[in-house]
CSV table of C-alpha atoms and ligand atoms in Angstrom, one decimal:
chain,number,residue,atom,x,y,z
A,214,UNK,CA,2.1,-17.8,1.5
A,215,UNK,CA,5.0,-15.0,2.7
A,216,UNK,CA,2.4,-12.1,1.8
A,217,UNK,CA,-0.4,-13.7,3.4
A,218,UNK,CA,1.7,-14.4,6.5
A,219,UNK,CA,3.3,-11.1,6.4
A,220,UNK,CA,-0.4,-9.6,7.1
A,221,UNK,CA,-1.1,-12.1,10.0
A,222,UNK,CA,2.3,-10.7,11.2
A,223,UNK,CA,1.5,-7.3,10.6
A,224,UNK,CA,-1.7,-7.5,12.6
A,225,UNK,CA,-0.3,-9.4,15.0
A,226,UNK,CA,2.6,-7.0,16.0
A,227,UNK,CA,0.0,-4.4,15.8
A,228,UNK,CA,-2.8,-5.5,18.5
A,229,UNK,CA,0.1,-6.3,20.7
A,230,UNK,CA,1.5,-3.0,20.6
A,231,UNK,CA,-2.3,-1.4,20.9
A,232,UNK,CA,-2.6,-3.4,24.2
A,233,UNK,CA,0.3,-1.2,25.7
A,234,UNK,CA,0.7,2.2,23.9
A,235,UNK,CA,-1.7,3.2,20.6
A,236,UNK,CA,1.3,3.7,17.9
A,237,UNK,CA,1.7,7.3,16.4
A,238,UNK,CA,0.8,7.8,13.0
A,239,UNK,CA,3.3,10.9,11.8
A,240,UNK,CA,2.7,12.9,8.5
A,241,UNK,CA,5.6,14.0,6.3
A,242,UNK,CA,7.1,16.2,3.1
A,243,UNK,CA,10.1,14.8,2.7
A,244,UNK,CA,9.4,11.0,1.9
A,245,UNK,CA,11.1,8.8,-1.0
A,246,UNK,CA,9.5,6.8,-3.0
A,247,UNK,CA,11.9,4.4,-5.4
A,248,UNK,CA,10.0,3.8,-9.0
A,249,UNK,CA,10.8,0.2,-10.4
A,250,UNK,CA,14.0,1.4,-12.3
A,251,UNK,CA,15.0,2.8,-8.8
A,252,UNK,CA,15.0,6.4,-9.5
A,253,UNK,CA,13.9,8.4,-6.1
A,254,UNK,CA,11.1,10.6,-5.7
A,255,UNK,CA,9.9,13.4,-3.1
A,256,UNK,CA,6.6,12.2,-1.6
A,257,UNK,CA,4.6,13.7,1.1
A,258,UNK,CA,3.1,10.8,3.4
A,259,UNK,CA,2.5,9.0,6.1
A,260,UNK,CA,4.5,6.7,8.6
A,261,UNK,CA,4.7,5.5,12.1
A,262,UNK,CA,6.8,6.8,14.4
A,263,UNK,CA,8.2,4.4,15.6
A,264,UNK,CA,9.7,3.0,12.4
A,265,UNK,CA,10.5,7.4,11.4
A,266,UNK,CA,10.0,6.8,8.0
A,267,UNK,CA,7.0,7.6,5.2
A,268,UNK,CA,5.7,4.8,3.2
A,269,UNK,CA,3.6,5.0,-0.5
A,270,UNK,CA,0.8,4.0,0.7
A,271,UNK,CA,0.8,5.0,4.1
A,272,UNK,CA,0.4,2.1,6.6
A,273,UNK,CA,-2.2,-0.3,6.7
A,274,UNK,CA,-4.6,0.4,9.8
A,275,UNK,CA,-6.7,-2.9,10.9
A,276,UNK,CA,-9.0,-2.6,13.7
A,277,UNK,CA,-11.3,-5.5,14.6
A,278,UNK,CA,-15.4,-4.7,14.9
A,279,UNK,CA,-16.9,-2.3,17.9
A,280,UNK,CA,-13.4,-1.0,18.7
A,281,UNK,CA,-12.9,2.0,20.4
A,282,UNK,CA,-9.9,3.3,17.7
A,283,UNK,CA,-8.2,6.2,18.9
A,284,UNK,CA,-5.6,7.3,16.3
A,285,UNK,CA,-3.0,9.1,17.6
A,286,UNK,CA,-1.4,11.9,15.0
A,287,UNK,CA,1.4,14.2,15.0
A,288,UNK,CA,2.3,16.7,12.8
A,289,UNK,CA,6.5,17.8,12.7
A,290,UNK,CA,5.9,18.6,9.0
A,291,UNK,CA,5.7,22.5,7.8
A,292,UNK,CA,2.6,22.4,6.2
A,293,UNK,CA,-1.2,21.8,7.9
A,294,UNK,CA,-2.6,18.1,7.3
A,295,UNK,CA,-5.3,16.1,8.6
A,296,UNK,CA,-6.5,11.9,8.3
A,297,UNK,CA,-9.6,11.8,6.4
A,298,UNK,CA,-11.4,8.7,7.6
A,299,UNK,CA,-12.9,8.3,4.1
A,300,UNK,CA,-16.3,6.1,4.3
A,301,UNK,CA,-16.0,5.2,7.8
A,302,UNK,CA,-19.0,6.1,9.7
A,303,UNK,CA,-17.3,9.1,12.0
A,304,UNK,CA,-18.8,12.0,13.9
A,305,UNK,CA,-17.9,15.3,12.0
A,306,UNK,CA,-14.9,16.4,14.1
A,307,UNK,CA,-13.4,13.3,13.6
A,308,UNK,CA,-13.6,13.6,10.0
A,309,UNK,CA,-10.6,14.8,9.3
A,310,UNK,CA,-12.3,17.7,7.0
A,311,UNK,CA,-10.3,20.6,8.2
A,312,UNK,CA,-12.9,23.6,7.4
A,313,UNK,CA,-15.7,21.5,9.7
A,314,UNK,CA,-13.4,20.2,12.4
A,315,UNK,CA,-9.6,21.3,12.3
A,316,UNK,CA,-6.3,21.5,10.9
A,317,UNK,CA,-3.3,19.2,12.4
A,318,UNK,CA,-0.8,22.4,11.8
A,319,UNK,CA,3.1,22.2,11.9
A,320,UNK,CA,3.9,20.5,15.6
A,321,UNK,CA,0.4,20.1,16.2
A,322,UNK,CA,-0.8,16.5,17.0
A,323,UNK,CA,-4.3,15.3,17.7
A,324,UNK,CA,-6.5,12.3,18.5
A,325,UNK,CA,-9.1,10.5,15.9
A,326,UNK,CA,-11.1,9.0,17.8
A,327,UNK,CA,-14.0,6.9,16.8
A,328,UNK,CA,-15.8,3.2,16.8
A,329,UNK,CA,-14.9,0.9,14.3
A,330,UNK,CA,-19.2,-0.3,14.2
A,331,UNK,CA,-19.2,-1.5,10.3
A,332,UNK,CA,-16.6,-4.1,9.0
A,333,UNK,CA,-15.4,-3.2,5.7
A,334,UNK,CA,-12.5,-1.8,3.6
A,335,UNK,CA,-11.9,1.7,3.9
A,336,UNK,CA,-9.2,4.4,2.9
A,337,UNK,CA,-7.8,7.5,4.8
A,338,UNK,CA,-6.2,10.2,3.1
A,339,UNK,CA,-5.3,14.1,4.2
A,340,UNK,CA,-7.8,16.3,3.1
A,341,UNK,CA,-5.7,19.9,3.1
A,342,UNK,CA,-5.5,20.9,-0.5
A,343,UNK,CA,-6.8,17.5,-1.1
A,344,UNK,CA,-5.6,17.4,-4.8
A,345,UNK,CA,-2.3,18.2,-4.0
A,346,UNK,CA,-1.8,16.1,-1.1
A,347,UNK,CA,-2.9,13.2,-2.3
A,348,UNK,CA,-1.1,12.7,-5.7
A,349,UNK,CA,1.9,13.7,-3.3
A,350,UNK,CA,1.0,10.3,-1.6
A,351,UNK,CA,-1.0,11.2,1.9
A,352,UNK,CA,-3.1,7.9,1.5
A,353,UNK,CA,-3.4,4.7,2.8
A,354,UNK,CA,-6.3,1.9,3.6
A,355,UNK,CA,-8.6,1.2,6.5
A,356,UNK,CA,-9.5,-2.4,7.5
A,357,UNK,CA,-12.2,-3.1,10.1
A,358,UNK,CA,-12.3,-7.2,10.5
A,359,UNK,CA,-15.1,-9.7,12.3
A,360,UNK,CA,-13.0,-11.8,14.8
A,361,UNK,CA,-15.0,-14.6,13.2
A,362,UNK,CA,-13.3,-14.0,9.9
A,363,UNK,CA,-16.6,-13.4,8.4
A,364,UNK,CA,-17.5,-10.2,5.8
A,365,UNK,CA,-20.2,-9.2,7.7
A,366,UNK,CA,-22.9,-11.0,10.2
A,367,UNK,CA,-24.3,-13.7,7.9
A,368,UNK,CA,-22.1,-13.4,5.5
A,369,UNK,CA,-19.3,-15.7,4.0
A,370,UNK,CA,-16.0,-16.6,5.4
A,371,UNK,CA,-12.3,-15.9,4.6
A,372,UNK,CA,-9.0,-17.5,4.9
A,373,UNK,CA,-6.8,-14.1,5.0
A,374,UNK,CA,-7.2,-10.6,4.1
A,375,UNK,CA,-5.2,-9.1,1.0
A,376,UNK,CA,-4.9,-5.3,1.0
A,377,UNK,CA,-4.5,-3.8,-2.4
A,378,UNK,CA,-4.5,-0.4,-2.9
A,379,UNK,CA,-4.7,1.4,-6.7
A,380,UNK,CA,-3.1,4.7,-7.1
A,381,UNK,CA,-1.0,6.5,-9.1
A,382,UNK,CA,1.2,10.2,-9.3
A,383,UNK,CA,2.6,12.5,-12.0
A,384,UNK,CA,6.0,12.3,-11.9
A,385,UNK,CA,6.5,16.3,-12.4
A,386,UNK,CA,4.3,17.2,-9.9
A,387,UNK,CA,6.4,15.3,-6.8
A,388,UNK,CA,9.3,17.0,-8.2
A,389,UNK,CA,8.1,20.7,-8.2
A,390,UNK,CA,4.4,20.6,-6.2
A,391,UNK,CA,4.3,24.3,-6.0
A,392,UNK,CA,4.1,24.1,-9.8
A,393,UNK,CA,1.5,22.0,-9.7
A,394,UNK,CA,-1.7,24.1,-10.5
A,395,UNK,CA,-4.2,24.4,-11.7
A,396,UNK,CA,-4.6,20.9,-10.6
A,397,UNK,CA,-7.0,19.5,-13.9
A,398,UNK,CA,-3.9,19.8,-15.3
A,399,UNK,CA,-2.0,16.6,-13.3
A,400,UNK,CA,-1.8,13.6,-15.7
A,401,UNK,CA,-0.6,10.8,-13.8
A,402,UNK,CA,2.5,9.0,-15.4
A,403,UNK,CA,3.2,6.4,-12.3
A,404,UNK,CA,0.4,4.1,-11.7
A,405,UNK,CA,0.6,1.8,-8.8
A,406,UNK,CA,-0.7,-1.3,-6.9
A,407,UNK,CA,0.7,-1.1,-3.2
A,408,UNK,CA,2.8,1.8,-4.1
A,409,UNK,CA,4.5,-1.0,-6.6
A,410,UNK,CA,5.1,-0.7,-10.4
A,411,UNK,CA,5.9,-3.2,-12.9
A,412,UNK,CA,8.8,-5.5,-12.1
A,413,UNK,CA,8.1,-4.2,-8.4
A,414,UNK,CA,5.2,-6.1,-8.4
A,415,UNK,CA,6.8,-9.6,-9.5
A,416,UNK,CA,8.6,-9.7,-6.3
A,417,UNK,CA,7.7,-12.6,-4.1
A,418,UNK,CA,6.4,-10.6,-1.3
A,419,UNK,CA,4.1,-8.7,-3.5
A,420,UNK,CA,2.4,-11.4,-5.1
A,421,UNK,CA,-0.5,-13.0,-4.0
A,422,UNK,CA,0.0,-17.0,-2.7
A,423,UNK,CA,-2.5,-19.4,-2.0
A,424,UNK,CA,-2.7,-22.8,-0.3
A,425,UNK,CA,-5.6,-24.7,-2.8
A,426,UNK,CA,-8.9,-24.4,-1.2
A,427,UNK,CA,-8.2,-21.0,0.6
A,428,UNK,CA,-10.6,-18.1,0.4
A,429,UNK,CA,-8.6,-14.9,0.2
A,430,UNK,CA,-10.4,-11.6,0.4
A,431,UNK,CA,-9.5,-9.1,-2.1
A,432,UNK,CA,-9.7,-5.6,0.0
A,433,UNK,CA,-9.5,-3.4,-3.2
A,434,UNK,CA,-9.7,0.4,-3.0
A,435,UNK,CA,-8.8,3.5,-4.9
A,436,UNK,CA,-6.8,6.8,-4.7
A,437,UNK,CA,-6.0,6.9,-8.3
A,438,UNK,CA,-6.7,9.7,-10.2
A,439,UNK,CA,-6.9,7.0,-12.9
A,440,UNK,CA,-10.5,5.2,-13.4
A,441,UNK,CA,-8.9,1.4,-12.7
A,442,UNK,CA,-10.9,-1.9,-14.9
A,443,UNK,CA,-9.7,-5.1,-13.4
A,444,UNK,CA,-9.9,-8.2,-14.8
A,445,UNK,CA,-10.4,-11.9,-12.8
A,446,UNK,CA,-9.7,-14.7,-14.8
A,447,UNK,CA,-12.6,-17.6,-14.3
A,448,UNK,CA,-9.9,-19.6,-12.4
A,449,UNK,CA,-10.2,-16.9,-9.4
A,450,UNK,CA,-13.9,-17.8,-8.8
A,451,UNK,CA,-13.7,-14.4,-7.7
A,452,UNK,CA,-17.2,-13.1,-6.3
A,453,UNK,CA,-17.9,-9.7,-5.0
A,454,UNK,CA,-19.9,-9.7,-2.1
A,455,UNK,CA,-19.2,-5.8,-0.5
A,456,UNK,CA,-19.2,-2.0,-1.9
A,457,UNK,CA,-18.0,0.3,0.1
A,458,UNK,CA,-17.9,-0.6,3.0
A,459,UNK,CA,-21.5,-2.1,3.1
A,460,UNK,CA,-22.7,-5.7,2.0
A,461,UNK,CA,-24.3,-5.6,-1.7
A,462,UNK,CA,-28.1,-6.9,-1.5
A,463,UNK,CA,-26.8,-9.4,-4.7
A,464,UNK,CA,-23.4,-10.5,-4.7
A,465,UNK,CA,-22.2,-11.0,-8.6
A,466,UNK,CA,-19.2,-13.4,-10.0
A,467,UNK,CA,-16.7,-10.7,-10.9
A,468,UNK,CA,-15.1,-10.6,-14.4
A,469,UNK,CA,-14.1,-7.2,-15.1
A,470,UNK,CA,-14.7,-4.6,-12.2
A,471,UNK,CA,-14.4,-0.9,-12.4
A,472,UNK,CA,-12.8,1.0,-9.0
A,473,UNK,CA,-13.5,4.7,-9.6
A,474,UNK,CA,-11.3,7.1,-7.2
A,475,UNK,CA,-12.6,6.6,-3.6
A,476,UNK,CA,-14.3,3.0,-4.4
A,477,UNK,CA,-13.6,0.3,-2.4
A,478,UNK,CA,-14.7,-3.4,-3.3
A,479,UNK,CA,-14.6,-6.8,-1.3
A,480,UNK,CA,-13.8,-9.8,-3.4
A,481,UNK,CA,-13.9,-13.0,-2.2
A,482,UNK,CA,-11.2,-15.5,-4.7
A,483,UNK,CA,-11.0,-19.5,-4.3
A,484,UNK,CA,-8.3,-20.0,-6.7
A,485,UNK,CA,-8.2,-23.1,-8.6
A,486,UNK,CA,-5.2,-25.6,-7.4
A,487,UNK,CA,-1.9,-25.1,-9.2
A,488,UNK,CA,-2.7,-21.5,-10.9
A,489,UNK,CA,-0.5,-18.9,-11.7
A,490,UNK,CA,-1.9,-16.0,-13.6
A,491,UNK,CA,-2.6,-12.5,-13.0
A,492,UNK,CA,-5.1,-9.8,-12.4
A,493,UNK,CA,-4.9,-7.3,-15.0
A,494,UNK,CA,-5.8,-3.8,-14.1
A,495,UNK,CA,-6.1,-1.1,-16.5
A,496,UNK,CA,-5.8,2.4,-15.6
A,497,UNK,CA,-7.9,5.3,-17.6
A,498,UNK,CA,-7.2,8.7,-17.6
A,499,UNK,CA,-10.7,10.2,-16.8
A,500,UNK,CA,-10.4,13.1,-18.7
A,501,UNK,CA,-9.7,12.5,-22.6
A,502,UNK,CA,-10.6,8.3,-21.7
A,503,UNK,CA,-7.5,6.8,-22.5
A,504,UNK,CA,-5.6,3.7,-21.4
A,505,UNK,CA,-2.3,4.4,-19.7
A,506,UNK,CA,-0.9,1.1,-18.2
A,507,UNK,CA,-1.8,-1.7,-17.0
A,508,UNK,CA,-0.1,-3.0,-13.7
A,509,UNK,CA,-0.7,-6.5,-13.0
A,510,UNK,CA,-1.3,-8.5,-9.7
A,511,UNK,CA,0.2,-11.9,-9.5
A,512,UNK,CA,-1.8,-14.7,-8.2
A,513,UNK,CA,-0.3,-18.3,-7.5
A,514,UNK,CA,-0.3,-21.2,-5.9
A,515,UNK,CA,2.0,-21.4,-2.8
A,516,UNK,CA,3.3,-25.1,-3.9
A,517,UNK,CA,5.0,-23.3,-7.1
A,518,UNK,CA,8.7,-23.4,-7.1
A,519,UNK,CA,9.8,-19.7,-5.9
A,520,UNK,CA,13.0,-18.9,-8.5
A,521,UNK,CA,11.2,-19.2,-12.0
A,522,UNK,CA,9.6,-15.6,-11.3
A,523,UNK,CA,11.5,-13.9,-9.1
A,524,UNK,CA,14.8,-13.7,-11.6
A,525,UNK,CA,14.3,-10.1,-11.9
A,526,UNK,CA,13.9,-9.0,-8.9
A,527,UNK,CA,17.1,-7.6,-6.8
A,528,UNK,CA,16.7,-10.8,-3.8
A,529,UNK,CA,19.4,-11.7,-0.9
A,530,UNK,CA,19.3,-13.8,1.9
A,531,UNK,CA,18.6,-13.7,4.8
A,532,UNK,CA,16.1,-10.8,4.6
A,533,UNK,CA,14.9,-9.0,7.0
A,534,UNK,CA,18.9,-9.2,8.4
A,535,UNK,CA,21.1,-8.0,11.4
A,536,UNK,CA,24.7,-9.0,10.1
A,537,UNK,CA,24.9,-9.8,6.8
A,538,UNK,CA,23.2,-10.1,3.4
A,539,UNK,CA,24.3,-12.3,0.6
A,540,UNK,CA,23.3,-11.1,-3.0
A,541,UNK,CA,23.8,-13.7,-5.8
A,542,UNK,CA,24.6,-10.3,-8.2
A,543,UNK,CA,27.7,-8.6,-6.7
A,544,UNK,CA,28.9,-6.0,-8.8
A,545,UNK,CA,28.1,-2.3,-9.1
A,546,UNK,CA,26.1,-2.1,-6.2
A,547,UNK,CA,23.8,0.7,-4.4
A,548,UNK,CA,22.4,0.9,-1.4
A,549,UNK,CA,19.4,3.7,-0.2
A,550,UNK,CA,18.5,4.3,3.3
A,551,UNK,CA,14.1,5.2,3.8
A,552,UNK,CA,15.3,8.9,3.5
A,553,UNK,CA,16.7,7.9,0.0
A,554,UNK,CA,20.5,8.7,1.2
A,555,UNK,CA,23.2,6.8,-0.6
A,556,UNK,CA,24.5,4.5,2.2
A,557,UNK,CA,26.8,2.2,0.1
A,558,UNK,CA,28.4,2.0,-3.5
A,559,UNK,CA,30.8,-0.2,-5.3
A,560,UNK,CA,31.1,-4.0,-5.3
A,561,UNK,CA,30.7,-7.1,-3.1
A,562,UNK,CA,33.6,-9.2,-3.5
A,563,UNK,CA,32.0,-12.2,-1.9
A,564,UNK,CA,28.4,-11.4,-2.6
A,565,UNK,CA,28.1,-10.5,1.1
A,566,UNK,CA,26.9,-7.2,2.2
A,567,UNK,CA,28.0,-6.3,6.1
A,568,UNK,CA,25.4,-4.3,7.9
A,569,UNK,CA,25.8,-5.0,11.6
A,570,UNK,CA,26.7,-1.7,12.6
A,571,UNK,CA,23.7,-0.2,10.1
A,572,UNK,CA,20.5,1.6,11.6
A,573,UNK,CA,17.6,-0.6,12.1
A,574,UNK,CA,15.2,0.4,9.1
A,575,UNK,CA,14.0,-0.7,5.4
A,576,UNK,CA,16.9,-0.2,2.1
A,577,UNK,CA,16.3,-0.2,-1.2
A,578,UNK,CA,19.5,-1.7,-3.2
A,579,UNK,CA,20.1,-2.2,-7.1
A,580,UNK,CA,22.5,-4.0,-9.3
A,581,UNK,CA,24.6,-2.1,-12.0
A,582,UNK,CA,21.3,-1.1,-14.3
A,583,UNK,CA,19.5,-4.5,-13.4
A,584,UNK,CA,16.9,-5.4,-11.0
A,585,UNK,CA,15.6,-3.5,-7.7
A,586,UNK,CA,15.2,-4.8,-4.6
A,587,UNK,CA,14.8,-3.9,-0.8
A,588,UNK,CA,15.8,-5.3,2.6
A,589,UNK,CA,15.3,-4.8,6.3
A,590,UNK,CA,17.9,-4.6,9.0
A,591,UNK,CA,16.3,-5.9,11.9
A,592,UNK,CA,16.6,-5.3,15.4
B,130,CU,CU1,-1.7,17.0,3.9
């Protein structure tokens, strides 16, 4: 139930802050990403910026139907970039296609403005030296909701809405991107669900919780480079009932489902009570057609006792915190601010991890050689 409420929340915070002031969306170069074992990368992203720091994807932007969506932008980064409003129905200058409307360029920020007249799932993503930019990790996902919680007029109803975005990176490339050409030449190493890999993806906020009887709705896109085959076990009842943006004329019971870069699928799941499984996505190099990894998506029922899964995963409590954090692993610990800055290292005699007099932002901390985890010092 956490991820699911941690949407509601999301959107919640969001159309209350949209009421007084439209947030900024900022792009950036010098973003970290942390890969499961914890090692940092250089990204180039988005953020908001208010919270001053890039996130892999960028942030999720909801907008309800027939809203008049004006995306404010800026641009402190030293290269040009733009927001590609990929598959929403925009008028060309809006499009974020800098050779027919404009560049954003360094110190430059700019408007999007445009209605929101289709429900759907959508991405964005820059669109300057698009290869580049986006295996650097200038993406992030576009939903457009029905206050009714409906797909579309007519169509069937939801409980919640789970985002999950497919992409991946090459490792050598966010480490030296002007050595990246020619760009047929990026093989992506990294593959990715929510910016999450592997253990990452075991977490309890990143797996998927259901109440029994619930209808969740599966907004799956792509920004892979990777051709991504996932699989639904018969106890999902998935169905898909939307492509790209747009309601199929047949819907189909989904058991395998192919998400080519730029796809985007609607998949309505009524789990069965008391599962806990996963769905298995496979990601294929489209070149020479060979699997790479498979990440997978964990699905369970909310009544499931929390600890037999998360083991792995680096967890204290509380979380988000203002004072204090208490990890049940207390030695040989490291701490990373969003700008992946070493902000602590050494042990925790009592567990306990004092951050009252820390910045307000997100941390990423691991034990020894053991398990990753992050935490938020709140306001
Ligand atoms: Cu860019």
């Amino acid at each position: 139930m956490k991820h699911i409420i941690a949407i509601f929340l999301c959107c919640v915070s969001w159309s209350l802050a949209a009421q007084q002031q439209p947030p900024q969306l900022f792009s950036g170069m010098d973003g970290i990403h942390f890969l499961p074992d914890g090692t940092a990368l250089t990204i180039w992203g988005y953020g908001w910026v208010a919270e001053g720091f890039i996130s892999l994807p960028g942030p999720l932007l909801e907008y309800t139907l027939d809203e008049e969506v004006a995306l404010n932008f800026t641009n402190p980064s030293p290269e040009s970039h733009t927001i590609h409003l990929h598959g929403l129905d925009v008028d060309q200058v809006n499009d974020g296609v800098p050779t027919t409307s404009f560049y954003i360029p360094m110190g430059g920020s700019m408007v999007y403005e445009f209605t929101a007249d289709y429900p759907g799932t959508f991405l964005y993503h820059c669109h300057v030296t698009t290869t580049l930019h986006l295996t650097m990790g200038m993406y992030g996902m576009i939903l457009v909701n029905r206050p009714d919680m409906t797909l579309f007029e007519g169509g069937p109803g939801y409980d919640a809405n789970v985002p999950l975005l497919f992409s991946d990176l090459e490792i050598a490339t966010n480490l030296d991107p002007v050595g990246s050409f020619p760009f047929h030449d990026i093989r992506p190493d990294v593959f990715m669900v929510n910016g999450h890999s592997d253990d990452q993806l075991e977490q309890a906020v990143n797996i998927v919780s259901y109440e029994p009887g619930q209808t969740l709705a599966l907004r799956l896109g792509s920004m892979a480079y990777s051709r991504v085959l996932c699989s639904f076990p018969p106890e999902l009842n998935a169905v898909c009932h939307m492509s790209d943006g747009r309601p199929l004329p047949e819907t189909f019971e989904v058991e395998e489902l192919d998400i080519f870069p730029g796809e985007r699928f609607t998949v309505l799941i009524t789990p069965d009570a008391g599962w806990d499984g996963t769905i298995d996505c496979a990601f294929w190099n489209m070149i020479d057609h060979q699997e790479e990894d498979v990440q997978s998506i964990r699905v369970r029922d909310a009544a499931l006792s929390v600890d037999e899964f998360a083991s792995r995963a680096m967890k204290g409590y509380p979380n988000p915190t203002r004072d204090v954090i208490t990890y049940p692993s207390a030695r040989d610990i490291v701490v990373w601010d969003a700008w992946g800055r070493e902000v602590f290292r050494g042990d925790l005699p009592d567990g306990q991890l004092r951050v009252s007099d820390w910045p307000v932002g997100v941390y990423m901390v691991r034990s020894g050689d053991g398990p990753v985890g992050r935490f938020e010092v709140a306001d």
